[in-house]
């Protein structure tokens, strides 16, 4: 068994090593250890590695090293690297990751993201400066190449395609074929993917030449010691009851991503939870891209703890395969269960079970990243049982594990939360189709206002942008104050002490807040009375 190679043994520039140290990376991951030396040798690479394994740094680090080495000899400013990603969210994240690794060489290596929803002519001045690294979606890059805003024929040295298995599924096959016509005949290419599908193999033939394929022998999900997976068998109404009970009884703590299969389900669940004073925000393909990226960044910064994310693109594709479905116009460059680096996620909750095994793996892969532990809980209805059986079969055949120890049943006694059931039914009745439609319209209008109309204002006042929250109540459904508190008689006996303590603290804080507001009102009232008594204020000619 060979000893593990450290970053300092890879002949990297001191400035890159300094950035790595700042990011707190003590040693390379398996994919980084294998891919970086091969990339520095000039090999084309196709790497398959699971979500959260450090694929991004595995190709970004050698790219930066190559640029720094070339600039010692050649001072000409040219575009040397093109990174193609399937979604706008991932494009912004990729650019940020590159900039973090270029922190101590930012004068020598410049990276720009061209995926934004602005006119391509507005980005022309940025491209005329010839940044070293360009990141974008295939359709956006092709638009700039066809408009001659970007010329790569004589300069490109490296092409990178991240999340390669999504490139075809997002409809970018023809775009990639067209982009290749604008590239030089010889360049180094990397492809990173979580799975090696037939589409990836087709893309490999199109882009790579004599590539080294890295099939890293590591489990597709973290080990049981790091990731605990549960399932709860329940019907659709019981899913809402469970979410309400698990959150209010503090049985789910920390940052959580709740996955649903449609945009309607996003807002139905949000409006339902709002009635109980549970703050959460939604993330779906209808929202503007800048708002989606802002939601992810605020979640990562800890501004709020619960995101309800729709995996609607994948689910629509599954439906279309079975029958023709009228598609609602949404952002085709949206994808949330793949690629996006949600940080320090404690829990993934499959409110709706994913439609296939890959979707399950990628959703659950949002938690237990790096050295952090995580929990995945899946709600399973009778209709979804066959989907769960597919997941069980896959783990049984491919990992040789005892499925009962992987997908553990969550021993939750539904009869102990009967009191929650009655409250949940009342709350669900209020969430009508009309309420959901109004909520969707209101949220979109609010986000468009925040992301476009106030764009210049937020550029001048970044502090106000930080204060903007996406988890505010929509107030479409009438809220009843008593629903925000849990009476003792509906709490299971084993949890009463914990809940009473939390409720006391919550009411104490609310009382203190109310007292503070009253003091503020009384002070302003006194000042108003003082002005009234002032003879100059009542003087009449």
Short mmCIF file of C-alpha atoms in Angstrom, two decimals:
data_model
loop_
_atom_site.label_atom_id
_atom_site.label_comp_id
_atom_site.label_asym_id
_atom_site.label_seq_id
_atom_site.Cartn_x
_atom_site.Cartn_y
_atom_site.Cartn_z
CA UNK A 1 0.00 0.00 0.00
CA UNK A 2 1.53 3.35 -1.09
CA UNK A 3 1.77 6.29 1.28
CA UNK A 4 -0.71 9.14 0.80
CA UNK A 5 0.69 12.12 -1.14
CA UNK A 6 0.27 15.56 0.45
CA UNK A 7 -0.37 18.85 -1.38
CA UNK A 8 3.19 19.98 -0.57
CA UNK A 9 4.57 16.98 -2.49
CA UNK A 10 2.79 17.86 -5.76
CA UNK A 11 5.22 20.66 -6.80
CA UNK A 12 2.51 23.31 -6.46
CA UNK A 13 3.14 27.06 -6.34
CA UNK A 14 3.49 28.47 -2.81
CA UNK A 15 0.54 30.81 -3.42
CA UNK A 16 -1.73 27.84 -4.20
CA UNK A 17 -0.50 26.02 -1.07
CA UNK A 18 -1.24 29.17 0.95
CA UNK A 19 -4.82 29.25 -0.41
CA UNK A 20 -5.25 25.54 0.39
CA UNK A 21 -4.05 26.16 3.96
CA UNK A 22 -6.46 29.11 4.32
CA UNK A 23 -9.34 26.83 3.25
CA UNK A 24 -8.35 24.39 6.00
CA UNK A 25 -7.57 21.42 3.72
CA UNK A 26 -5.00 19.32 5.56
CA UNK A 27 -4.58 16.57 2.97
CA UNK A 28 -5.97 15.79 -0.50
CA UNK A 29 -9.03 13.62 -0.96
CA UNK A 30 -8.74 10.41 -2.99
CA UNK A 31 -9.80 12.04 -6.30
CA UNK A 32 -7.42 14.98 -5.71
CA UNK A 33 -4.52 12.69 -4.88
CA UNK A 34 -5.01 10.67 -8.09
CA UNK A 35 -6.08 13.41 -10.53
CA UNK A 36 -3.76 16.36 -9.75
CA UNK A 37 -0.43 14.63 -10.63
CA UNK A 38 -1.94 13.20 -13.87
CA UNK A 39 -3.35 16.62 -14.82
CA UNK A 40 0.03 18.30 -14.22
CA UNK A 41 1.58 15.70 -16.60
CA UNK A 42 -0.80 16.92 -19.32
CA UNK A 43 -3.11 13.89 -19.44
CA UNK A 44 -6.78 14.05 -20.45
CA UNK A 45 -8.85 12.77 -17.50
CA UNK A 46 -12.32 11.32 -17.02
CA UNK A 47 -12.91 11.02 -13.27
CA UNK A 48 -15.85 9.38 -11.58
CA UNK A 49 -16.13 10.33 -7.92
CA UNK A 50 -19.07 10.67 -5.56
CA UNK A 51 -20.72 13.94 -4.56
CA UNK A 52 -18.73 15.88 -1.98
CA UNK A 53 -15.43 14.12 -2.74
CA UNK A 54 -13.51 17.27 -3.79
CA UNK A 55 -13.79 16.92 -7.60
CA UNK A 56 -13.73 20.69 -8.18
CA UNK A 57 -10.32 21.25 -6.58
CA UNK A 58 -8.97 18.16 -8.37
CA UNK A 59 -9.04 20.00 -11.70
CA UNK A 60 -8.94 23.67 -10.58
CA UNK A 61 -5.60 23.32 -8.73
CA UNK A 62 -3.64 21.96 -11.77
CA UNK A 63 -5.27 24.58 -14.02
CA UNK A 64 -4.09 27.43 -11.79
CA UNK A 65 -0.62 25.85 -11.53
CA UNK A 66 -0.35 25.60 -15.34
CA UNK A 67 -1.42 29.25 -15.78
CA UNK A 68 1.13 30.49 -13.21
CA UNK A 69 3.89 28.43 -14.86
CA UNK A 70 3.05 29.75 -18.36
CA UNK A 71 2.97 33.35 -17.16
CA UNK A 72 6.57 33.12 -15.98
CA UNK A 73 7.58 32.74 -19.64
CA UNK A 74 4.73 34.30 -21.66
CA UNK A 75 3.35 37.69 -20.61
CA UNK A 76 0.57 37.80 -23.25
CA UNK A 77 -2.92 37.91 -21.73
CA UNK A 78 -5.16 35.22 -23.27
CA UNK A 79 -8.10 33.01 -22.31
CA UNK A 80 -6.42 29.74 -21.32
CA UNK A 81 -9.20 27.71 -19.65
CA UNK A 82 -12.92 27.16 -20.30
CA UNK A 83 -15.07 25.47 -17.66
CA UNK A 84 -18.52 24.23 -18.75
CA UNK A 85 -21.14 23.47 -16.10
CA UNK A 86 -24.82 22.48 -16.51
CA UNK A 87 -26.49 25.11 -14.28
CA UNK A 88 -26.19 28.80 -13.45
CA UNK A 89 -26.05 28.09 -9.71
CA UNK A 90 -23.11 25.75 -10.23
CA UNK A 91 -21.42 28.29 -12.53
CA UNK A 92 -21.46 30.97 -9.83
CA UNK A 93 -20.27 28.48 -7.23
CA UNK A 94 -17.48 27.24 -9.52
CA UNK A 95 -16.23 30.78 -10.13
CA UNK A 96 -16.24 31.44 -6.37
CA UNK A 97 -14.28 28.24 -5.73
CA UNK A 98 -11.66 29.20 -8.33
CA UNK A 99 -11.34 32.66 -6.80
CA UNK A 100 -10.80 31.13 -3.36
CA UNK A 101 -7.93 29.02 -4.71
CA UNK A 102 -6.53 32.13 -6.49
CA UNK A 103 -6.73 34.28 -3.36
CA UNK A 104 -2.96 34.86 -3.17
CA UNK A 105 -2.38 35.07 -6.94
CA UNK A 106 -5.47 37.06 -7.99
CA UNK A 107 -3.32 39.55 -9.93
CA UNK A 108 -1.94 36.76 -12.09
CA UNK A 109 -5.04 34.54 -12.47
CA UNK A 110 -8.46 36.02 -13.17
CA UNK A 111 -11.72 34.06 -13.38
CA UNK A 112 -15.13 35.33 -14.59
CA UNK A 113 -18.60 33.78 -14.64
CA UNK A 114 -20.60 34.55 -17.81
CA UNK A 115 -23.75 32.60 -16.94
CA UNK A 116 -25.77 35.59 -15.66
CA UNK A 117 -29.15 36.59 -17.08
CA UNK A 118 -27.92 39.76 -18.81
CA UNK A 119 -27.58 40.64 -22.47
CA UNK A 120 -24.44 39.10 -23.98
CA UNK A 121 -23.33 42.55 -25.21
CA UNK A 122 -23.21 43.73 -21.59
CA UNK A 123 -20.57 41.04 -20.92
CA UNK A 124 -18.50 41.89 -23.99
CA UNK A 125 -16.20 44.41 -22.18
CA UNK A 126 -15.34 41.76 -19.55
CA UNK A 127 -14.41 39.23 -22.27
CA UNK A 128 -12.35 41.82 -24.17
CA UNK A 129 -10.03 41.90 -21.15
CA UNK A 130 -9.33 38.18 -21.82
CA UNK A 131 -9.65 36.64 -18.34
CA UNK A 132 -7.52 33.52 -17.78
CA UNK A 133 -10.48 31.29 -16.81
CA UNK A 134 -14.06 31.53 -18.08
CA UNK A 135 -16.94 29.65 -16.43
CA UNK A 136 -20.40 29.28 -17.96
CA UNK A 137 -23.17 27.03 -19.18
CA UNK A 138 -22.73 25.56 -22.71
CA UNK A 139 -25.60 27.60 -24.21
CA UNK A 140 -24.20 30.87 -22.82
CA UNK A 141 -20.62 30.15 -23.93
CA UNK A 142 -21.85 29.22 -27.42
CA UNK A 143 -23.81 32.50 -27.68
CA UNK A 144 -20.62 34.48 -26.94
CA UNK A 145 -18.57 32.42 -29.41
CA UNK A 146 -21.13 32.94 -32.18
CA UNK A 147 -21.26 36.68 -31.42
CA UNK A 148 -17.42 36.74 -31.60
CA UNK A 149 -17.25 38.20 -28.10
CA UNK A 150 -15.04 35.24 -27.22
CA UNK A 151 -12.29 33.80 -29.43
CA UNK A 152 -10.64 30.58 -28.29
CA UNK A 153 -9.23 29.13 -31.53
CA UNK A 154 -5.64 30.23 -30.89
CA UNK A 155 -5.51 30.48 -27.10
CA UNK A 156 -7.42 27.74 -25.27
CA UNK A 157 -5.20 25.26 -23.41
CA UNK A 158 -7.68 23.48 -21.12
CA UNK A 159 -11.35 22.50 -21.42
CA UNK A 160 -13.19 21.26 -18.31
CA UNK A 161 -16.70 19.80 -18.16
CA UNK A 162 -18.03 19.44 -14.63
CA UNK A 163 -21.04 17.24 -13.74
CA UNK A 164 -20.63 15.73 -17.19
CA UNK A 165 -23.54 13.29 -16.75
CA UNK A 166 -25.95 16.25 -16.51
CA UNK A 167 -24.74 17.98 -19.69
CA UNK A 168 -26.76 15.71 -22.02
CA UNK A 169 -29.75 15.42 -19.69
CA UNK A 170 -30.02 19.24 -19.64
CA UNK A 171 -30.13 19.26 -23.46
CA UNK A 172 -26.60 20.60 -24.12
CA UNK A 173 -25.40 17.91 -26.56
CA UNK A 174 -25.71 20.10 -29.68
CA UNK A 175 -24.27 23.11 -27.84
CA UNK A 176 -21.13 21.15 -26.91
CA UNK A 177 -20.78 19.90 -30.50
CA UNK A 178 -20.98 23.51 -31.77
CA UNK A 179 -18.56 24.82 -29.12
CA UNK A 180 -15.98 22.26 -30.24
CA UNK A 181 -15.90 23.90 -33.70
CA UNK A 182 -14.60 27.11 -32.07
CA UNK A 183 -11.80 25.34 -30.16
CA UNK A 184 -8.22 24.57 -31.28
CA UNK A 185 -7.39 21.04 -32.47
CA UNK A 186 -5.12 20.31 -29.48
CA UNK A 187 -6.02 21.07 -25.88
CA UNK A 188 -6.07 19.26 -22.53
CA UNK A 189 -9.52 18.19 -21.33
CA UNK A 190 -11.00 17.07 -18.01
CA UNK A 191 -14.42 15.59 -17.37
CA UNK A 192 -15.79 15.12 -13.86
CA UNK A 193 -18.90 13.10 -13.15
CA UNK A 194 -20.61 11.34 -10.26
CA UNK A 195 -21.79 8.54 -12.58
CA UNK A 196 -20.45 6.99 -15.82
CA UNK A 197 -23.62 6.80 -17.92
CA UNK A 198 -23.93 6.14 -21.65
CA UNK A 199 -24.24 9.92 -22.15
CA UNK A 200 -20.91 10.48 -20.37
CA UNK A 201 -19.23 7.88 -22.60
CA UNK A 202 -20.64 9.64 -25.69
CA UNK A 203 -19.35 12.97 -24.39
CA UNK A 204 -15.97 11.38 -23.68
CA UNK A 205 -15.61 10.38 -27.36
CA UNK A 206 -16.58 13.89 -28.41
CA UNK A 207 -14.19 15.79 -26.11
CA UNK A 208 -11.36 13.60 -24.76
CA UNK A 209 -8.36 12.01 -26.52
CA UNK A 210 -6.57 8.99 -25.02
CA UNK A 211 -8.02 9.85 -21.64
CA UNK A 212 -7.10 8.29 -18.32
CA UNK A 213 -10.32 7.05 -16.66
CA UNK A 214 -10.31 7.23 -12.87
CA UNK A 215 -12.93 4.94 -11.35
CA UNK A 216 -12.21 5.53 -7.72
CA UNK A 217 -13.10 2.62 -5.51
CA UNK A 218 -15.06 4.43 -2.84
CA UNK A 219 -18.68 4.04 -1.75
CA UNK A 220 -21.21 6.28 -3.49
CA UNK A 221 -22.41 7.49 -0.08
CA UNK A 222 -20.42 8.08 3.14
CA UNK A 223 -20.00 5.20 5.57
CA UNK A 224 -22.68 4.36 8.17
CA UNK A 225 -20.57 5.95 10.94
CA UNK A 226 -20.83 9.29 9.09
CA UNK A 227 -24.26 9.11 7.43
CA UNK A 228 -27.32 7.62 9.12
CA UNK A 229 -30.25 6.82 6.79
CA UNK A 230 -33.82 6.32 8.02
CA UNK A 231 -37.17 5.72 6.38
CA UNK A 232 -40.68 6.27 7.76
CA UNK A 233 -43.67 4.56 6.12
CA UNK A 234 -46.61 6.97 6.03
CA UNK A 235 -49.33 8.31 3.73
CA UNK A 236 -49.41 11.77 2.16
CA UNK A 237 -51.34 13.53 4.96
CA UNK A 238 -49.13 11.87 7.57
CA UNK A 239 -46.06 13.36 5.86
CA UNK A 240 -47.27 16.83 6.80
CA UNK A 241 -48.09 15.71 10.34
CA UNK A 242 -44.61 14.21 10.69
CA UNK A 243 -42.85 17.35 9.41
CA UNK A 244 -44.81 19.48 11.87
CA UNK A 245 -44.16 17.11 14.80
CA UNK A 246 -40.47 16.43 14.06
CA UNK A 247 -39.65 20.14 13.78
CA UNK A 248 -41.73 21.39 16.72
CA UNK A 249 -40.59 18.58 19.02
CA UNK A 250 -36.95 19.37 18.14
CA UNK A 251 -36.36 15.83 16.88
CA UNK A 252 -34.70 17.37 13.81
CA UNK A 253 -32.01 19.90 14.68
CA UNK A 254 -29.54 21.84 12.56
CA UNK A 255 -29.58 22.92 8.93
CA UNK A 256 -31.98 20.85 6.82
CA UNK A 257 -32.85 20.48 3.13
CA UNK A 258 -36.36 19.14 2.46
CA UNK A 259 -36.74 17.70 -1.06
CA UNK A 260 -40.11 17.63 -2.82
CA UNK A 261 -41.00 16.60 -6.39
CA UNK A 262 -42.82 19.70 -7.64
CA UNK A 263 -43.00 23.48 -7.25
CA UNK A 264 -46.60 23.23 -5.98
CA UNK A 265 -45.43 20.91 -3.20
CA UNK A 266 -42.77 23.49 -2.28
CA UNK A 267 -45.35 26.16 -1.56
CA UNK A 268 -47.91 23.77 -0.07
CA UNK A 269 -45.36 22.68 2.54
CA UNK A 270 -44.11 26.23 3.15
CA UNK A 271 -47.64 27.62 3.68
CA UNK A 272 -48.40 24.67 5.96
CA UNK A 273 -45.32 25.16 8.17
CA UNK A 274 -45.76 28.95 8.32
CA UNK A 275 -49.01 28.49 10.23
CA UNK A 276 -47.03 26.88 13.07
CA UNK A 277 -44.40 29.61 13.16
CA UNK A 278 -41.76 27.47 11.39
CA UNK A 279 -39.66 29.69 9.11
CA UNK A 280 -38.40 28.17 5.86
CA UNK A 281 -37.57 29.29 2.32
CA UNK A 282 -38.26 27.68 -1.04
CA UNK A 283 -35.82 26.96 -3.86
CA UNK A 284 -37.14 26.10 -7.32
CA UNK A 285 -36.73 26.75 -11.03
CA UNK A 286 -39.31 29.57 -11.12
CA UNK A 287 -37.16 31.94 -9.04
CA UNK A 288 -34.61 34.26 -10.72
CA UNK A 289 -31.06 32.86 -10.78
CA UNK A 290 -29.63 35.68 -8.62
CA UNK A 291 -32.26 34.95 -5.95
CA UNK A 292 -31.50 31.22 -6.05
CA UNK A 293 -27.79 31.87 -5.58
CA UNK A 294 -28.49 34.34 -2.78
CA UNK A 295 -30.70 31.77 -1.01
CA UNK A 296 -27.92 29.15 -1.18
CA UNK A 297 -25.27 31.59 0.10
CA UNK A 298 -27.45 32.76 3.00
CA UNK A 299 -28.25 29.17 3.91
CA UNK A 300 -24.53 28.39 3.94
CA UNK A 301 -23.89 31.44 6.14
CA UNK A 302 -26.51 30.26 8.65
CA UNK A 303 -29.07 33.04 8.07
CA UNK A 304 -31.81 30.39 8.01
CA UNK A 305 -31.90 26.67 8.64
CA UNK A 306 -34.60 25.07 6.46
CA UNK A 307 -34.77 25.01 2.65
CA UNK A 308 -37.63 23.34 0.78
CA UNK A 309 -36.14 22.45 -2.60
CA UNK A 310 -38.02 21.11 -5.60
CA UNK A 311 -36.32 18.48 -7.74
CA UNK A 312 -38.99 19.13 -10.38
CA UNK A 313 -36.78 18.98 -13.49
CA UNK A 314 -35.84 15.34 -12.94
CA UNK A 315 -39.40 14.38 -12.01
CA UNK A 316 -40.83 16.08 -15.12
CA UNK A 317 -38.36 14.15 -17.30
CA UNK A 318 -39.53 10.89 -15.71
CA UNK A 319 -43.18 11.79 -16.39
CA UNK A 320 -42.45 12.77 -20.00
CA UNK A 321 -40.92 9.36 -20.64
CA UNK A 322 -44.20 7.74 -19.59
CA UNK A 323 -46.58 10.16 -21.29
CA UNK A 324 -46.65 13.55 -22.95
CA UNK A 325 -46.97 16.25 -20.32
CA UNK A 326 -47.54 19.93 -20.97
CA UNK A 327 -44.42 21.65 -19.65
CA UNK A 328 -44.52 24.87 -17.67
CA UNK A 329 -41.86 27.34 -18.76
CA UNK A 330 -39.06 27.26 -16.22
CA UNK A 331 -35.33 27.92 -16.17
CA UNK A 332 -33.77 24.94 -17.98
CA UNK A 333 -30.41 25.78 -16.39
CA UNK A 334 -31.68 24.92 -12.91
CA UNK A 335 -30.49 22.00 -10.83
CA UNK A 336 -30.37 21.76 -7.07
CA UNK A 337 -29.84 18.15 -6.05
CA UNK A 338 -26.54 18.01 -7.94
CA UNK A 339 -23.32 19.99 -7.79
CA UNK A 340 -24.35 22.84 -5.47
CA UNK A 341 -22.19 22.89 -2.36
CA UNK A 342 -24.62 23.25 0.54
CA UNK A 343 -22.37 23.57 3.60
CA UNK A 344 -22.78 21.97 7.03
CA UNK A 345 -26.12 20.33 6.22
CA UNK A 346 -27.17 18.20 9.20
CA UNK A 347 -30.28 16.63 7.64
CA UNK A 348 -31.70 15.73 4.25
CA UNK A 349 -35.43 14.96 4.32
CA UNK A 350 -37.00 13.25 1.31
CA UNK A 351 -40.54 14.53 1.84
CA UNK A 352 -41.30 13.00 -1.57
CA UNK A 353 -39.17 9.96 -2.38
CA UNK A 354 -36.85 10.53 -5.38
CA UNK A 355 -37.85 8.92 -8.71
CA UNK A 356 -34.71 6.78 -9.14
CA UNK A 357 -31.56 5.50 -7.40
CA UNK A 358 -29.24 8.20 -8.79
CA UNK A 359 -31.55 10.95 -7.53
CA UNK A 360 -31.60 9.32 -4.08
CA UNK A 361 -27.80 9.15 -3.94
CA UNK A 362 -27.36 12.76 -5.07
CA UNK A 363 -29.99 14.13 -2.69
CA UNK A 364 -28.61 12.27 0.30
CA UNK A 365 -25.11 13.33 -0.77
CA UNK A 366 -25.98 16.91 0.22
CA UNK A 367 -25.26 15.97 3.86
CA UNK A 368 -22.31 14.22 5.59
CA UNK A 369 -19.82 16.04 3.35
CA UNK A 370 -16.14 16.20 4.26
CA UNK A 371 -15.67 15.09 7.85
CA UNK A 372 -19.15 16.19 8.99
CA UNK A 373 -21.83 13.75 10.10
CA UNK A 374 -25.36 13.80 8.70
CA UNK A 375 -28.80 12.20 8.72
CA UNK A 376 -31.13 11.33 5.84
CA UNK A 377 -34.84 10.69 6.51
CA UNK A 378 -37.19 9.48 3.75
CA UNK A 379 -40.99 9.55 4.02
CA UNK A 380 -42.40 6.57 2.08
CA UNK A 381 -46.02 6.27 0.96
CA UNK A 382 -47.53 3.05 -0.47
CA UNK A 383 -47.15 4.41 -4.03
CA UNK A 384 -43.46 5.08 -3.38
CA UNK A 385 -42.66 1.62 -2.01
CA UNK A 386 -41.47 0.30 -5.43
CA UNK A 387 -39.02 3.22 -5.64
CA UNK A 388 -37.62 2.37 -2.22
CA UNK A 389 -37.34 -1.29 -3.30
CA UNK A 390 -35.16 -0.15 -6.24
CA UNK A 391 -32.81 1.69 -3.86
CA UNK A 392 -32.61 -1.34 -1.56
CA UNK A 393 -31.88 -3.64 -4.51
CA UNK A 394 -29.16 -1.33 -5.80
CA UNK A 395 -27.31 -1.21 -2.46
CA UNK A 396 -27.71 -4.95 -2.04
CA UNK A 397 -26.26 -5.74 -5.47
CA UNK A 398 -23.57 -3.07 -5.74
CA UNK A 399 -22.31 -2.62 -2.21
CA UNK A 400 -22.98 -6.02 -0.68
CA UNK A 401 -24.44 -4.40 2.40
CA UNK A 402 -27.28 -5.53 4.64
CA UNK A 403 -29.96 -3.04 3.56
CA UNK A 404 -31.74 -3.22 6.90
CA UNK A 405 -28.67 -1.68 8.53
CA UNK A 406 -28.40 1.07 5.89
CA UNK A 407 -32.02 2.23 5.49
CA UNK A 408 -33.09 1.88 9.08
CA UNK A 409 -36.77 2.18 10.00
CA UNK A 410 -37.31 5.29 12.11
CA UNK A 411 -39.18 3.98 15.15
CA UNK A 412 -41.79 6.68 15.38
CA UNK A 413 -45.15 5.89 16.97
CA UNK A 414 -47.80 7.78 14.99
CA UNK A 415 -50.39 7.22 17.75
CA UNK A 416 -48.31 9.43 20.08
CA UNK A 417 -48.83 12.47 17.86
CA UNK A 418 -52.61 12.25 17.34
CA UNK A 419 -52.97 15.77 18.76
CA UNK A 420 -50.64 17.06 16.05
CA UNK A 421 -52.75 15.30 13.41
CA UNK A 422 -55.91 17.35 14.18
CA UNK A 423 -53.99 20.62 14.06
CA UNK A 424 -52.25 19.57 10.84
CA UNK A 425 -55.59 18.77 9.16
CA UNK A 426 -56.93 22.25 9.99
CA UNK A 427 -53.75 23.85 8.63
CA UNK A 428 -53.85 21.75 5.44
CA UNK A 429 -57.47 22.74 4.73
CA UNK A 430 -56.37 26.37 4.60
CA UNK A 431 -53.71 25.59 1.96
CA UNK A 432 -55.97 25.50 -1.11
CA UNK A 433 -54.95 25.44 -4.78
CA UNK A 434 -55.78 29.13 -5.03
CA UNK A 435 -53.58 29.87 -1.99
CA UNK A 436 -50.69 27.94 -3.55
CA UNK A 437 -51.10 29.80 -6.86
CA UNK A 438 -51.20 33.17 -5.08
CA UNK A 439 -48.13 32.22 -3.03
CA UNK A 440 -46.16 31.31 -6.17
CA UNK A 441 -47.07 34.59 -7.85
CA UNK A 442 -46.27 36.63 -4.75
CA UNK A 443 -42.90 34.95 -4.24
CA UNK A 444 -41.86 35.41 -7.88
CA UNK A 445 -42.85 39.11 -7.85
CA UNK A 446 -40.96 39.67 -4.60
CA UNK A 447 -37.82 37.93 -5.85
CA UNK A 448 -37.86 39.77 -9.20
CA UNK A 449 -38.13 43.06 -7.33
CA UNK A 450 -35.25 42.13 -5.07
CA UNK A 451 -33.00 40.77 -7.80
CA UNK A 452 -33.52 43.28 -10.63
CA UNK A 453 -35.24 46.49 -9.60
CA UNK A 454 -32.99 46.95 -6.56
CA UNK A 455 -29.81 45.56 -8.12
CA UNK A 456 -28.02 48.93 -8.29
CA UNK A 457 -29.20 49.83 -4.79
CA UNK A 458 -27.84 46.59 -3.35
CA UNK A 459 -24.49 47.13 -5.12
CA UNK A 460 -24.17 50.43 -3.25
CA UNK A 461 -25.63 49.04 0.00
CA UNK A 462 -24.34 45.46 0.43
CA UNK A 463 -25.34 45.47 4.12
CA UNK A 464 -29.02 45.75 3.12
CA UNK A 465 -28.60 42.76 0.81
CA UNK A 466 -27.27 40.75 3.76
CA UNK A 467 -30.39 41.66 5.76
CA UNK A 468 -32.71 40.51 2.97
CA UNK A 469 -34.21 37.19 4.00
CA UNK A 470 -36.02 34.67 1.84
CA UNK A 471 -37.76 32.78 4.64
CA UNK A 472 -40.33 35.44 5.53
CA UNK A 473 -43.99 34.38 5.79
CA UNK A 474 -46.01 34.88 2.61
CA UNK A 475 -49.21 35.69 4.59
CA UNK A 476 -51.45 34.11 1.95
CA UNK A 477 -53.15 31.91 4.56
CA UNK A 478 -54.65 33.41 7.70
CA UNK A 479 -52.41 32.62 10.69
CA UNK A 480 -53.75 31.71 14.12
CA UNK A 481 -51.37 32.69 16.92
CA UNK A 482 -52.23 29.72 19.14
CA UNK A 483 -50.88 27.28 16.50
CA UNK A 484 -47.35 28.59 17.06
CA UNK A 485 -47.29 27.10 20.57
CA UNK A 486 -47.56 23.44 21.57
CA UNK A 487 -49.95 22.70 24.46
CA UNK A 488 -48.68 20.09 26.95
CA UNK A 489 -51.54 17.67 26.34
CA UNK A 490 -50.47 16.88 22.73
CA UNK A 491 -46.78 16.33 23.56
CA UNK A 492 -45.65 12.69 24.01
CA UNK A 493 -44.84 12.06 27.72
CA UNK A 494 -41.20 11.21 26.99
CA UNK A 495 -40.60 14.65 25.42
CA UNK A 496 -42.65 16.90 27.70
CA UNK A 497 -39.72 18.18 29.78
CA UNK A 498 -37.72 19.19 26.69
CA UNK A 499 -40.69 20.87 24.97
CA UNK A 500 -41.79 22.73 28.13
CA UNK A 501 -38.28 24.13 28.53
CA UNK A 502 -38.17 25.28 24.88
CA UNK A 503 -41.66 26.78 25.05
CA UNK A 504 -40.81 28.67 28.26
CA UNK A 505 -37.69 30.14 26.65
CA UNK A 506 -39.60 31.05 23.50
CA UNK A 507 -42.41 32.80 25.40
CA UNK A 508 -39.87 34.58 27.58
CA UNK A 509 -38.12 35.96 24.48
CA UNK A 510 -41.45 37.00 22.94
CA UNK A 511 -42.41 38.78 26.18
CA UNK A 512 -39.07 40.60 26.31
CA UNK A 513 -39.49 41.63 22.66
CA UNK A 514 -43.03 42.85 23.36
CA UNK A 515 -41.89 44.84 26.42
CA UNK A 516 -39.11 46.42 24.39
CA UNK A 517 -41.56 47.42 21.64
CA UNK A 518 -43.95 48.92 24.22
CA UNK A 519 -41.10 50.93 25.78
CA UNK A 520 -40.16 52.25 22.34
CA UNK A 521 -43.79 53.20 21.63
CA UNK A 522 -44.17 54.91 25.02
CA UNK A 523 -40.98 56.93 24.49
CA UNK A 524 -42.15 58.14 21.09
CA UNK A 525 -45.60 58.95 22.57
CA UNK A 526 -43.97 61.05 25.34
CA UNK A 527 -41.94 62.96 22.76
CA UNK A 528 -45.12 63.59 20.75
CA UNK A 529 -46.93 64.90 23.88
CA UNK A 530 -43.95 67.13 24.66
CA UNK A 531 -44.14 68.65 21.17
CA UNK A 532 -47.86 69.28 21.69
CA UNK A 533 -47.17 71.16 24.96
CA UNK A 534 -44.52 73.31 23.29
CA UNK A 535 -46.12 76.78 22.97
CA UNK A 536 -44.29 77.41 19.72
CA UNK A 537 -45.98 74.36 18.19
CA UNK A 538 -49.47 75.71 18.98
CA UNK A 539 -48.73 79.37 18.21
CA UNK A 540 -51.36 80.94 15.95
CA UNK A 541 -51.11 84.21 14.06
#
